[in-house]
Short mmCIF file of C-alpha atoms in Angstrom, two decimals:
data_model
loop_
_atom_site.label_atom_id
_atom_site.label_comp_id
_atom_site.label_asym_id
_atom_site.label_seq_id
_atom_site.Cartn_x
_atom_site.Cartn_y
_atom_site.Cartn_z
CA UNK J 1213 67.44 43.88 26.57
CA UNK J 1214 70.04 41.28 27.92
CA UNK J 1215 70.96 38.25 25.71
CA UNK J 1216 71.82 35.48 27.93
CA UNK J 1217 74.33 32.60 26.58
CA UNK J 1218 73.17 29.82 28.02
CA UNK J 1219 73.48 26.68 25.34
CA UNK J 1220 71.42 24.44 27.63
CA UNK J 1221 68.80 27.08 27.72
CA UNK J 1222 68.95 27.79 23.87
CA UNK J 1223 68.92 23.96 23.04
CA UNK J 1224 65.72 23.58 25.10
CA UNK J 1225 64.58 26.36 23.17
CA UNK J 1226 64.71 24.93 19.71
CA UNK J 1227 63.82 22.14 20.68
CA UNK J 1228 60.40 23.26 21.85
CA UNK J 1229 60.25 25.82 19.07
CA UNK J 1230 60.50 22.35 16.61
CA UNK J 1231 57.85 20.45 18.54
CA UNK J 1232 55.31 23.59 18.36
CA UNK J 1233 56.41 23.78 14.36
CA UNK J 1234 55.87 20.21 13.88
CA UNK J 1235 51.94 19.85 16.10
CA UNK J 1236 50.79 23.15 13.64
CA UNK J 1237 52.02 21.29 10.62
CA UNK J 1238 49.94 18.15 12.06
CA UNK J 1239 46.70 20.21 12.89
CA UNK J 1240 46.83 22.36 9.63
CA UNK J 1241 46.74 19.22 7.40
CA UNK J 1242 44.75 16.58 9.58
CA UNK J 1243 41.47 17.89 7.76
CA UNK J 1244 42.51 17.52 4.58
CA UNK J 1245 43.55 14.34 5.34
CA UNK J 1246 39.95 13.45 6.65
CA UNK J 1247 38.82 14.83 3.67
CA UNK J 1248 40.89 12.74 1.19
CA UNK J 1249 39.80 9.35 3.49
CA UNK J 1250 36.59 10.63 3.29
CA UNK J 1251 36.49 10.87 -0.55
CA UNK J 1252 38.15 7.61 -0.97
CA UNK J 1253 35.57 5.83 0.58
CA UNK J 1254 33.02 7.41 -1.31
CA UNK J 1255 34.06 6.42 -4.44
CA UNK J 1256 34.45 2.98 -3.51
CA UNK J 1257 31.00 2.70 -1.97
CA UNK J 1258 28.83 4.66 -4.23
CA UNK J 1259 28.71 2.55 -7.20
CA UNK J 1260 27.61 -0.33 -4.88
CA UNK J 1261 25.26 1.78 -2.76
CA UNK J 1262 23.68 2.67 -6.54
CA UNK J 1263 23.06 -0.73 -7.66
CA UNK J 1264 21.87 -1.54 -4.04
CA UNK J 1265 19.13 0.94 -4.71
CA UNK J 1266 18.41 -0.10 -7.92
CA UNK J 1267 17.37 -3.52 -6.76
CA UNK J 1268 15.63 -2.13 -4.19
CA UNK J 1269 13.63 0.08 -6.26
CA UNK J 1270 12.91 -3.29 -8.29
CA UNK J 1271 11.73 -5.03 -5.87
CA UNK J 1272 9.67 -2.75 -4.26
CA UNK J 1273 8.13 -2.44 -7.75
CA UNK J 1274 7.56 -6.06 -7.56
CA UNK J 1275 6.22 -6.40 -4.77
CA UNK J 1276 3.50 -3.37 -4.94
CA UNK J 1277 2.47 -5.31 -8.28
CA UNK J 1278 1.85 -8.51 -5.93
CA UNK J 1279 0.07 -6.60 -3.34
CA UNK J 1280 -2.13 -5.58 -6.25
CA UNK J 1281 -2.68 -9.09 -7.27
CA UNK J 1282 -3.11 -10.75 -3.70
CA UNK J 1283 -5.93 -7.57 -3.13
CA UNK J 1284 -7.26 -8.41 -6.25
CA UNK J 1285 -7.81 -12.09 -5.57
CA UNK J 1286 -9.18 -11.16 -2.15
CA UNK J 1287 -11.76 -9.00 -3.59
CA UNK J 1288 -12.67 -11.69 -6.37
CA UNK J 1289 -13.10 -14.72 -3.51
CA UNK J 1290 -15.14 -11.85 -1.49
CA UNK J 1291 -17.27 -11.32 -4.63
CA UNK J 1292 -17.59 -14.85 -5.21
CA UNK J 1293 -19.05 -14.98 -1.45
CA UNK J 1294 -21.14 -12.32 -1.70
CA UNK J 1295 -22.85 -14.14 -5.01
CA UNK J 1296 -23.69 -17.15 -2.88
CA UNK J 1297 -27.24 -15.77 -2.26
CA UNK J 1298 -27.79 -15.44 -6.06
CA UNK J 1299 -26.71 -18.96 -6.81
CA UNK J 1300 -28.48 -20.34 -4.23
CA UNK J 1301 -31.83 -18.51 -6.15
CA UNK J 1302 -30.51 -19.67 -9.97
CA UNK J 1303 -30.59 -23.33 -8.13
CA UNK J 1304 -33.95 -23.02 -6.86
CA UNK J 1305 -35.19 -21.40 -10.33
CA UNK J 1306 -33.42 -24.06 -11.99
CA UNK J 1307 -35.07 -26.91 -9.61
CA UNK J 1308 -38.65 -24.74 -10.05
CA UNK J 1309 -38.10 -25.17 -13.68
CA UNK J 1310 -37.37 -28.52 -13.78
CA UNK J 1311 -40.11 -29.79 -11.17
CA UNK J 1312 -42.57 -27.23 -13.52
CA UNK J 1313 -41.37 -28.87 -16.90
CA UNK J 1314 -41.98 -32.37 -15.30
CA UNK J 1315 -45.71 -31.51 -14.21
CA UNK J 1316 -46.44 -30.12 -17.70
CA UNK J 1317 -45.12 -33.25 -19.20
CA UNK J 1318 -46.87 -35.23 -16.88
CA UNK J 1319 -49.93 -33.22 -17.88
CA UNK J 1320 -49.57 -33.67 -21.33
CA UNK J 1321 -49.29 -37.53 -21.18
CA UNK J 1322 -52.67 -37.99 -19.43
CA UNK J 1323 -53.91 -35.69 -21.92
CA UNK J 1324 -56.20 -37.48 -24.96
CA UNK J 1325 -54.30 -36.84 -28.18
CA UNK J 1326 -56.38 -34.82 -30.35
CA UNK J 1327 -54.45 -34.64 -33.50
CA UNK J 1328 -51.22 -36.43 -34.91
CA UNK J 1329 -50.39 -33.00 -36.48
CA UNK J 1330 -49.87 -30.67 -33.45
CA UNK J 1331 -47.10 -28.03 -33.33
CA UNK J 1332 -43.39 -28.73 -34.17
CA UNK J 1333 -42.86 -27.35 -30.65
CA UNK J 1334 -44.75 -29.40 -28.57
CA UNK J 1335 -43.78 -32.31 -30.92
CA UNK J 1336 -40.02 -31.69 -29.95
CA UNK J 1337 -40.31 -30.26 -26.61
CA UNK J 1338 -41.97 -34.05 -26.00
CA UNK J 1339 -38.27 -35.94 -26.77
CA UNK J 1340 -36.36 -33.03 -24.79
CA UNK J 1341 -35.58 -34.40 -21.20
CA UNK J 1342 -33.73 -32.20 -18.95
CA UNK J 1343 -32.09 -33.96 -15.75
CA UNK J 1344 -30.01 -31.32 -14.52
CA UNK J 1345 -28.47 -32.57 -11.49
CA UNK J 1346 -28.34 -30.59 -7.78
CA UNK J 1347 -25.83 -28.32 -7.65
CA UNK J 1348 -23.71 -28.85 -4.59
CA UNK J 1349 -23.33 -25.83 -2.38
CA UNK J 1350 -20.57 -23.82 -2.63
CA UNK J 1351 -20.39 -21.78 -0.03
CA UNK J 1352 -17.81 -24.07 2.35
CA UNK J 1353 -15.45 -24.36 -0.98
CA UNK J 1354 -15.43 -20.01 -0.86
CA UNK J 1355 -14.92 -20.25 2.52
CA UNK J 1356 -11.84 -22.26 2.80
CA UNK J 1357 -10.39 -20.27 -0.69
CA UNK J 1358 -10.73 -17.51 1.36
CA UNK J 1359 -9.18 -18.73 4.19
CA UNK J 1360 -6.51 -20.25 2.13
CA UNK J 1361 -5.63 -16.82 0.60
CA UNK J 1362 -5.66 -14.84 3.62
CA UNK J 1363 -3.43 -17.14 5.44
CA UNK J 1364 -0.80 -17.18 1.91
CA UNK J 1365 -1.35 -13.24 2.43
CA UNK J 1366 -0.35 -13.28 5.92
CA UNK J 1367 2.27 -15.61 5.34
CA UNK J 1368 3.64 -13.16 2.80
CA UNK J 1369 3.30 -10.40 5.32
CA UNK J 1370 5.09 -12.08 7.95
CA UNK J 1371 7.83 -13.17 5.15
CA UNK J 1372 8.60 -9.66 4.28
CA UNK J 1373 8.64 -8.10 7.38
CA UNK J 1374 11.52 -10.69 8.44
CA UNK J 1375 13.88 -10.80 6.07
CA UNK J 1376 12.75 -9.57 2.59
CA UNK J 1377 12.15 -13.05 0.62
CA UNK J 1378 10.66 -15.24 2.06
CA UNK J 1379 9.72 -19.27 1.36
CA UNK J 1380 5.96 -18.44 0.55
CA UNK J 1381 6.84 -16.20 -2.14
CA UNK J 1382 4.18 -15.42 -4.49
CA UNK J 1383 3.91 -15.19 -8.41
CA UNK J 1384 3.02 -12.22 -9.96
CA UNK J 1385 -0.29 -13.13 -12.20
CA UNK J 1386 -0.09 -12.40 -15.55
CA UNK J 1387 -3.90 -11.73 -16.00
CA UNK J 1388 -3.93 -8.45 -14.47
CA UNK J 1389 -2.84 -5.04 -16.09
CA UNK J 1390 -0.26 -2.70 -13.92
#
């Protein structure tokens, strides 16, 4: 093997040699430094990612619980709708009653009186006047409650889907159990 003495040559050598040493010391600890970025980041965002969940988690509750009250009140309007057949039959029993009571008062008045001492029933049932007035119809007042509560559902709907609290927010009722 020949050694050649060129200083020009050997400079550009070194040189070289220096720039290779100095690119592996770069690459060997550029992932650790990732590493150490990445972990500082991660403890400054986890504390606030945790409370960020926490309120989430809350409000999710909170809103499940008003989903629960809005299906409730749907369901109680619907039953209320759904009784407007029997009311309609308690107001013509009540109106048969009446009309009935009225004919057997009626009755009794063209009757002769036999005796001054008749019963203590028909002797009080004779002062007892019962004017129960009509009872409206309800059925357009359930109508527009349900309307009214499907379109407050719908506007909660629409609130939540937008941007999570909305104007139309509802109040959780305090009359049913979760």
């Amino acid at each position: 093997m020949t050694t050649v003495n060129d200083p020009e040559l050997h400079a550009k050598v070194k040189k070289t040699t220096e720039k290779i040493s100095e690119n592996m010391h770069i690459i060997a600890n550029e992932p650790s430094l990732a590493f150490y970025r990445i972990q500082e980041h991660v403890r400054k965002v986890i504390p606030l990612i945790v409370d960020r969940r926490a309120e989430v988690y809350q409000l999710q509750q909170d809103l499940q619980g008003k989903c629960y009250d809005m299906e409730y009140a749907i369901q109680a309007v619907k039953d209320i709708e759904a009784a407007d057949d029997s009311l309609r039959n308690v107001q013509e029993a009540l109106k048969n009653a009446i009309f009935l009571k009225q004919q057997l008062k009626y009755m009794e008045s063209r009757r002769p009186k036999k005796d001054a001492n008749s019963s203590v029933y028909k002797r009080l049932s004779a002062h007892i006047t019962l004017d129960l007035p009509d009872l409206p119809d309800i059925s357009g007042v359930v109508r527009e409650t349900t309307n009214r509560v499907e379109h407050m559902m719908s506007q909660a709907r629409s609130s939540s889907s937008g941007n999570g609290v909305g104007p139309a927010e509802l109040q959780r009722s305090y009359t049913t159990l979760h």
